[in-house]
PDB file of C-alpha atoms in Angstrom:
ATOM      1  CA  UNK A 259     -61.553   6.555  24.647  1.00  0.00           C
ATOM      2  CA  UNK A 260     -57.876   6.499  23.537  1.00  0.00           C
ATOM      3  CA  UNK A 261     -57.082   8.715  26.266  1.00  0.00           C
ATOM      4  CA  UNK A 262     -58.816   5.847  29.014  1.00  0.00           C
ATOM      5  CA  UNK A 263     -57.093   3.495  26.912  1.00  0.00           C
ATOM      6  CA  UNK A 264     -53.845   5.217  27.409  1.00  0.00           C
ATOM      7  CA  UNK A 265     -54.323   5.322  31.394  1.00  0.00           C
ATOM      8  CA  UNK A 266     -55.334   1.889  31.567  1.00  0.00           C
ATOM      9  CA  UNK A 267     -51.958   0.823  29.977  1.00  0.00           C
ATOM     10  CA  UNK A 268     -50.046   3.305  31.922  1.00  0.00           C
ATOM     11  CA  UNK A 269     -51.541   1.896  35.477  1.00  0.00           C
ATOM     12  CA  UNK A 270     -50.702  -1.636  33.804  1.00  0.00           C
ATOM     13  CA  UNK A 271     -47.623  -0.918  33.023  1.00  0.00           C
ATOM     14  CA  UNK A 272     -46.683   0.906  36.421  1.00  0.00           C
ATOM     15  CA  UNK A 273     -48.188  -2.346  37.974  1.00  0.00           C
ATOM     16  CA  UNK A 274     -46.302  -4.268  36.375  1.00  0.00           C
ATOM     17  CA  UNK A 275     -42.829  -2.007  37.033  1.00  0.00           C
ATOM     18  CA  UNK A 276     -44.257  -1.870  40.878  1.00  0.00           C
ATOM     19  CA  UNK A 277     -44.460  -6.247  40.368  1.00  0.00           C
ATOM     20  CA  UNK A 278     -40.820  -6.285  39.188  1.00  0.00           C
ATOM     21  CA  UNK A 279     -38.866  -3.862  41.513  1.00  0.00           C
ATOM     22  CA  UNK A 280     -40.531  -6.106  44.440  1.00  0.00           C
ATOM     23  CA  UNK A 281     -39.603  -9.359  43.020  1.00  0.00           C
ATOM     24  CA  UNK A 282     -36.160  -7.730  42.942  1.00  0.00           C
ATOM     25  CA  UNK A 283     -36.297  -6.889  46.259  1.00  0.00           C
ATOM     26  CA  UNK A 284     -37.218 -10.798  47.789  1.00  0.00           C
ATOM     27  CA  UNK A 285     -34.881 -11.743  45.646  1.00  0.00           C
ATOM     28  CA  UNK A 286     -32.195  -9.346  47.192  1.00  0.00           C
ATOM     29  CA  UNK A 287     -33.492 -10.576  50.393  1.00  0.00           C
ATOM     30  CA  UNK A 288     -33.326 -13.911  49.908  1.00  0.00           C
ATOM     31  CA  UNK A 289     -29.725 -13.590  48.554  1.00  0.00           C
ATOM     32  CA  UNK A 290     -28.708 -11.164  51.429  1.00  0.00           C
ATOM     33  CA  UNK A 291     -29.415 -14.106  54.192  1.00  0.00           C
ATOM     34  CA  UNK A 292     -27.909 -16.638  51.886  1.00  0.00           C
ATOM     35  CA  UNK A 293     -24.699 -14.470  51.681  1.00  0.00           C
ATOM     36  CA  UNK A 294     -24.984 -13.851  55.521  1.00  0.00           C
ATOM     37  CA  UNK A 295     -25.271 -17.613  56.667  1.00  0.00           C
ATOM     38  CA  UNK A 296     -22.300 -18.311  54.370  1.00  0.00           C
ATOM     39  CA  UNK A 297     -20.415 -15.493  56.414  1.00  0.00           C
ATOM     40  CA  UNK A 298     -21.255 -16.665  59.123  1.00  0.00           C
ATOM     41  CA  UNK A 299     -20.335 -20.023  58.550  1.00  0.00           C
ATOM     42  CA  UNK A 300     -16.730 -18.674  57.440  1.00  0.00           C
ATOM     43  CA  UNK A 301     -16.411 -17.050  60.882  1.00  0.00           C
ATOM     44  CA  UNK A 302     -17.714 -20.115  62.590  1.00  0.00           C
ATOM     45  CA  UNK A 303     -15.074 -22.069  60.674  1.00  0.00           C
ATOM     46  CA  UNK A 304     -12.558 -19.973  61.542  1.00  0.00           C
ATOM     47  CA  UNK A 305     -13.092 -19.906  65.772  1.00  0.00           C
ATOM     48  CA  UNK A 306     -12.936 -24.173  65.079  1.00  0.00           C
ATOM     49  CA  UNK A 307     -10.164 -24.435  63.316  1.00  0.00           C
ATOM     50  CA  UNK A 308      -8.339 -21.647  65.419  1.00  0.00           C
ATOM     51  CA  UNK A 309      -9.343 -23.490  68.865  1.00  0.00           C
ATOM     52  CA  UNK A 310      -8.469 -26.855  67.124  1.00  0.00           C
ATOM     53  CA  UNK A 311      -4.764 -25.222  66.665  1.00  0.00           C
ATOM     54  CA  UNK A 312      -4.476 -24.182  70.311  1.00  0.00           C
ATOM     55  CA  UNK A 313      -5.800 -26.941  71.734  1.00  0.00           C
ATOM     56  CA  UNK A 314      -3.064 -28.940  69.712  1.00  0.00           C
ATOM     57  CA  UNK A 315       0.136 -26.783  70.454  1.00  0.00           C
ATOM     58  CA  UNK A 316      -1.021 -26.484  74.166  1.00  0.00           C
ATOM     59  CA  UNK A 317      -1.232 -30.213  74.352  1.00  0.00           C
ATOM     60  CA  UNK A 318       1.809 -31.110  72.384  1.00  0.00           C
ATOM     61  CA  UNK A 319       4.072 -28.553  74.318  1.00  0.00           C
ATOM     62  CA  UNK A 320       2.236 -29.804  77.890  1.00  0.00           C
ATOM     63  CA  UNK A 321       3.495 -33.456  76.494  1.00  0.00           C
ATOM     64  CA  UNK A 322       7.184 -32.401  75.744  1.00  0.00           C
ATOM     65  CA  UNK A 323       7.226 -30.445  79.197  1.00  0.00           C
ATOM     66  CA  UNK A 324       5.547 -34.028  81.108  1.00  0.00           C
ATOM     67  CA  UNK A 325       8.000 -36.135  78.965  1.00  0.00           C
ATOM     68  CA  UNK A 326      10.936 -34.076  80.583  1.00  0.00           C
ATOM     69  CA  UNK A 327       9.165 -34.483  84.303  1.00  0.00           C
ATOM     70  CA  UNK A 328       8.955 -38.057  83.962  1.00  0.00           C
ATOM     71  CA  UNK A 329      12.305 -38.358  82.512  1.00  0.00           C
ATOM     72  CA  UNK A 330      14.465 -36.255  84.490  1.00  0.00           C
ATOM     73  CA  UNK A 331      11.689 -35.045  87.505  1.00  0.00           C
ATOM     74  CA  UNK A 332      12.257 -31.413  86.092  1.00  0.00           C
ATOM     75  CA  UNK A 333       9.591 -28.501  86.685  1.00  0.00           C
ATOM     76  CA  UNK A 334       6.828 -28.131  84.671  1.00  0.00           C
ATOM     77  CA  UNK A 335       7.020 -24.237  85.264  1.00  0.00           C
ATOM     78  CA  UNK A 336      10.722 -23.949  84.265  1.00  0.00           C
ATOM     79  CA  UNK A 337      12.480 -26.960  83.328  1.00  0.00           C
ATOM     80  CA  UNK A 338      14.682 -27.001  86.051  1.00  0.00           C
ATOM     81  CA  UNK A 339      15.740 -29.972  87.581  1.00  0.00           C
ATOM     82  CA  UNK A 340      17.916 -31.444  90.757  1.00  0.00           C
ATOM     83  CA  UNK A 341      20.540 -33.809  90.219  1.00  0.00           C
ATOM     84  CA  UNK A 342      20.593 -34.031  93.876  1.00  0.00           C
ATOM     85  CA  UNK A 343      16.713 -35.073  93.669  1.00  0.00           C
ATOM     86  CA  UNK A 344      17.185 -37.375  90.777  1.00  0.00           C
ATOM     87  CA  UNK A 345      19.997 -39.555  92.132  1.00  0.00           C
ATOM     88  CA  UNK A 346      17.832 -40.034  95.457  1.00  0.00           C
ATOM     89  CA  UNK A 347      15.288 -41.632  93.210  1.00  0.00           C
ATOM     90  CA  UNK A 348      17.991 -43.875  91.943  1.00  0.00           C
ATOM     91  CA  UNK A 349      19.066 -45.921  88.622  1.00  0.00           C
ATOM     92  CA  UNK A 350      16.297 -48.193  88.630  1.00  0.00           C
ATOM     93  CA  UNK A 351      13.342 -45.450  89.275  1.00  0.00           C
ATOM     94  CA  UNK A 352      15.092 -43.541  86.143  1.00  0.00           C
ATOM     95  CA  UNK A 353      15.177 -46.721  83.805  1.00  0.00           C
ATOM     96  CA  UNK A 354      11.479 -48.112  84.605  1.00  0.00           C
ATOM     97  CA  UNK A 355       9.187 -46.951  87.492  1.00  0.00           C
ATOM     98  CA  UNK A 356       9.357 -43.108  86.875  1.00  0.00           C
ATOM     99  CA  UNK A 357       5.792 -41.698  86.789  1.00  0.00           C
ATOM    100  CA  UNK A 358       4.409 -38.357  87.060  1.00  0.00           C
ATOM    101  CA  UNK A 359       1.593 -36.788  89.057  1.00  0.00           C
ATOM    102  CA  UNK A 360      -1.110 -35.884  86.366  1.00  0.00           C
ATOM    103  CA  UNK A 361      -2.676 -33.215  88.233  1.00  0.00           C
ATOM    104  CA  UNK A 362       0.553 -31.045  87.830  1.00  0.00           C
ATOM    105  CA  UNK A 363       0.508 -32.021  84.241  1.00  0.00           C
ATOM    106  CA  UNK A 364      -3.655 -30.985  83.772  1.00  0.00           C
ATOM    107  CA  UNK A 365      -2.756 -27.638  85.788  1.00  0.00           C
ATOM    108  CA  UNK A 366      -0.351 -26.569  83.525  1.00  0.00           C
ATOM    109  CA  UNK A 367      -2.401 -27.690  80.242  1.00  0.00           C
ATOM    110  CA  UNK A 368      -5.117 -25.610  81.859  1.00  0.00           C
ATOM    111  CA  UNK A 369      -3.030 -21.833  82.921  1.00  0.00           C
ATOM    112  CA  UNK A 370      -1.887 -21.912  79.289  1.00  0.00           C
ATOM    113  CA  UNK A 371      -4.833 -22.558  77.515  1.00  0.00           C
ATOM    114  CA  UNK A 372      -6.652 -20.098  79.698  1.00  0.00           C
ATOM    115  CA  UNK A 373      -8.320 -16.751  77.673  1.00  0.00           C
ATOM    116  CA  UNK A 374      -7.181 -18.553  74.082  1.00  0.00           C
ATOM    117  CA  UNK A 375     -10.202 -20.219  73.012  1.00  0.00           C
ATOM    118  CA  UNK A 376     -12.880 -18.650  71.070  1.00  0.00           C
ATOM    119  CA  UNK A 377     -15.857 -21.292  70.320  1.00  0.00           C
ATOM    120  CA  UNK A 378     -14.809 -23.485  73.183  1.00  0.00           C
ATOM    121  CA  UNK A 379     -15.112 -23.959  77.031  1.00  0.00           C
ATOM    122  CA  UNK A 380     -12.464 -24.738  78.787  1.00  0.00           C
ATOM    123  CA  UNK A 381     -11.288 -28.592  77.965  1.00  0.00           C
ATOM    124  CA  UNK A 382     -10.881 -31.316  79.981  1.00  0.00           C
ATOM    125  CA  UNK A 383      -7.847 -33.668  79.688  1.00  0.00           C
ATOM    126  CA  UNK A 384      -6.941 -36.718  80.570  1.00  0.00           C
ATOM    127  CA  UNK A 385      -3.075 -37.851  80.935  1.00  0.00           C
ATOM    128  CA  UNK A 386      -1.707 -41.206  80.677  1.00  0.00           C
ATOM    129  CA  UNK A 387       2.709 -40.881  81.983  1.00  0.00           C
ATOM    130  CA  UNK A 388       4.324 -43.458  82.776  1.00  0.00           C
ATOM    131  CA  UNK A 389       8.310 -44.737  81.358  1.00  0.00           C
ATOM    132  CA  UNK A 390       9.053 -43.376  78.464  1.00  0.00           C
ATOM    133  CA  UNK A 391       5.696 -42.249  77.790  1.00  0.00           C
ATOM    134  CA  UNK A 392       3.292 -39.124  78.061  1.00  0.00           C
ATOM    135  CA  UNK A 393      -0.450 -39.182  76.053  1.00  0.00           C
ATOM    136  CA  UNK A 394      -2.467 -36.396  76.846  1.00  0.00           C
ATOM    137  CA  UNK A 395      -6.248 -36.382  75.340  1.00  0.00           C
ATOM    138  CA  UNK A 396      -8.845 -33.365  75.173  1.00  0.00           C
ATOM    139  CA  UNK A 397     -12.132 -32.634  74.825  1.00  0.00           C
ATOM    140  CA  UNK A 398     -13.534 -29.354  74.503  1.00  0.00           C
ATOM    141  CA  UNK A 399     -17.246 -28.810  73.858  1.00  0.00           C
ATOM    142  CA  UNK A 400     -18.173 -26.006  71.697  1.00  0.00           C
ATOM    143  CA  UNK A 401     -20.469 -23.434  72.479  1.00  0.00           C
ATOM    144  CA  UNK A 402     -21.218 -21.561  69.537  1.00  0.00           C
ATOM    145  CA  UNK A 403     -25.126 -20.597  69.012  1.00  0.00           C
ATOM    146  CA  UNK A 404     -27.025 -22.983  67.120  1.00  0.00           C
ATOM    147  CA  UNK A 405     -23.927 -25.861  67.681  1.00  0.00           C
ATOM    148  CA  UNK A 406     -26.353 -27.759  69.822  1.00  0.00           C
ATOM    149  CA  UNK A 407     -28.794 -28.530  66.562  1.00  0.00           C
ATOM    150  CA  UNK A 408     -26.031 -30.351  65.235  1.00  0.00           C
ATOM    151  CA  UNK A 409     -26.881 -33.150  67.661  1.00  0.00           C
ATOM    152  CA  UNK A 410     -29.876 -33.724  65.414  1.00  0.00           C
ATOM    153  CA  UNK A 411     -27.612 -34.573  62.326  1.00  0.00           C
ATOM    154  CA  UNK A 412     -25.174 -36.236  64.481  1.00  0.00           C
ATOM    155  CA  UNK A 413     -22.159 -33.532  64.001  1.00  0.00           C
ATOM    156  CA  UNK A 414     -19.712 -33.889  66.867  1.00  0.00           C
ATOM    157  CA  UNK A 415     -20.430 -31.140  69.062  1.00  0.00           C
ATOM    158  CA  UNK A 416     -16.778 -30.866  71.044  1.00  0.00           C
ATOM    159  CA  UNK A 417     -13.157 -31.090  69.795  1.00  0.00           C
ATOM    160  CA  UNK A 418     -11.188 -33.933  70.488  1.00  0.00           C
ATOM    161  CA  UNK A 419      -7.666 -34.668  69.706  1.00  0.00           C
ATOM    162  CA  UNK A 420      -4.845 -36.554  71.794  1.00  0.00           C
ATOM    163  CA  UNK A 421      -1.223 -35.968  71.586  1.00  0.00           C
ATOM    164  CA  UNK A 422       1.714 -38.914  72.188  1.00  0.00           C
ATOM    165  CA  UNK A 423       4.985 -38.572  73.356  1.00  0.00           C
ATOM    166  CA  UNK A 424       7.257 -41.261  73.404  1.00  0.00           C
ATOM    167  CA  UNK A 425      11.041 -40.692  74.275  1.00  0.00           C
ATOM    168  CA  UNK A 426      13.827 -41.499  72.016  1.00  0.00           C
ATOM    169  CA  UNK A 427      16.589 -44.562  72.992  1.00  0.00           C
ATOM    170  CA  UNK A 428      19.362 -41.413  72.372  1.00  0.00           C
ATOM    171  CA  UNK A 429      17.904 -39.552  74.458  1.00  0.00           C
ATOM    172  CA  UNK A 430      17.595 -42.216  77.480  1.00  0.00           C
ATOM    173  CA  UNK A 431      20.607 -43.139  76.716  1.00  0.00           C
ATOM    174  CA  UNK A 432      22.564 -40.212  77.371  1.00  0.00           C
ATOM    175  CA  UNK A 433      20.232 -39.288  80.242  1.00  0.00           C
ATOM    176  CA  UNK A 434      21.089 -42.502  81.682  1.00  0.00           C
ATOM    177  CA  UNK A 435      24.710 -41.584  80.941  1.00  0.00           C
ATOM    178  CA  UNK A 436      24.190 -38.589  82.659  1.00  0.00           C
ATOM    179  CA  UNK A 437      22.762 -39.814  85.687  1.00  0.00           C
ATOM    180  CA  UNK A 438      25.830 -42.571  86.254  1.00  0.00           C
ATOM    181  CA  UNK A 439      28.327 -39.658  85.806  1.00  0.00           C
ATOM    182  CA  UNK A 440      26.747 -37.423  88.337  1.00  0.00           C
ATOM    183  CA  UNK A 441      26.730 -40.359  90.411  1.00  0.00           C
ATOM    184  CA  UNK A 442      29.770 -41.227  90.196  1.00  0.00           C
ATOM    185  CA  UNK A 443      31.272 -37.809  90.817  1.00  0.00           C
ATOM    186  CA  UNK A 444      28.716 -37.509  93.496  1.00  0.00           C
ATOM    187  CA  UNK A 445      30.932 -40.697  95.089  1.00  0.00           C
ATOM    188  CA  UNK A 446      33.793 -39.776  94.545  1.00  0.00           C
ATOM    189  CA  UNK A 447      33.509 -36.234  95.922  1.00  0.00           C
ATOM    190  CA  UNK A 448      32.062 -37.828  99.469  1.00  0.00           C
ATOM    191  CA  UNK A 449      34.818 -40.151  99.386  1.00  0.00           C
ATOM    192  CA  UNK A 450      36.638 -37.387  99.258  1.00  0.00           C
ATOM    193  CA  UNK A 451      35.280 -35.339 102.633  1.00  0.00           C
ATOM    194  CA  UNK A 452      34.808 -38.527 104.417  1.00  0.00           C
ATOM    195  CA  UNK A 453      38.939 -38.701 103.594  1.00  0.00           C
ATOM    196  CA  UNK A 454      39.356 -35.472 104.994  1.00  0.00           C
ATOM    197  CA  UNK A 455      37.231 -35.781 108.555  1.00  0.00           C
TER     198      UNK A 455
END
């Protein structure tokens, strides 16, 4: 009898160590997916805010390069620009009516963002350049898995930003400075062949 009694509590007791190790073990589980979904989130959070910073610097350094084609009708690929070009245009195109084509502007914005975004498709922008002016805004929709339930909750489901670039009076100034110098020289140096003939 003390012997059955002895077995009973034995099985009761191995029960009961069998209960806790699996309780241990959905609890381990449970824990596991909690520390993978905060993981994941980290990693998630870290392709945002990592697009988010390229789509910024691509934009803002798109905006200085537009700023300098309106200005001073330089190339967006190099920076180079004609004086020869520029004083066809005239004084009055470089004080007020100087636009640029955005197309050129959108195709550069688009080589040098190409290949550097990691939760995004490629963005669309939209460019605004006129006289002393450039504002380019993005949008960038993100295409992360599980980005498109955020819909439900109404979490934005693309970047946006826009960038503005307005040009300084110094720096009209002197390009307007410029441009009557060249100008003049320009004048003076046909003045100076027509002198000769």
């Amino acid at each position: 009898m003390k012997q059955e009694k002895k077995k009973i509590v034995i099985l009761i007791k191995k029960k009961l160590l069998f209960r806790e190790k699996a309780s241990f073990t959905v609890e381990a589980g449970l824990i596991m997916m909690t520390v993978l979904m905060a993981v994941f989130m980290c990693i998630y959070y870290g392709f945002f805010t990592h697009d988010k910073a390229v789509l910024e610097e691509v934009s803002w350094h798109t905006a200085q390069k537009a700023m300098l084609l309106v200005t001073e009708n330089s190339s967006m690929k190099d920076g180079a620009f004609s004086w020869e070009e520029l004083q066809k245009k005239g004084l009055l195109w470089r004080i007020s009516q100087n636009t640029a084509n955005q197309d050129i502007i959108c195709e550069y914005a688009n080589t040098h963002i190409e290949g550097e975004l990691f939760a995004c498709d490629m963005p669309s922008f939209l460019v605004k350049a006129g006289p002393g002016m450039v504002k380019i805004t993005y949008k960038a929709p993100i295409r992360l898995p599980f980005f498109a339930l955020m819909r439900l909750w109404g979490t934005p489901t693309e970047i946006t930003g826009q960038v503005q670039v307005h040009e300084s009076k110094q720096e009209e100034f002197i390009r307007l400075v410029r441009g009557i110098k060249r100008d003049k020289e320009t004048a003076s140096d046909s003045k100076e062949i027509s002198a000769e003939d």
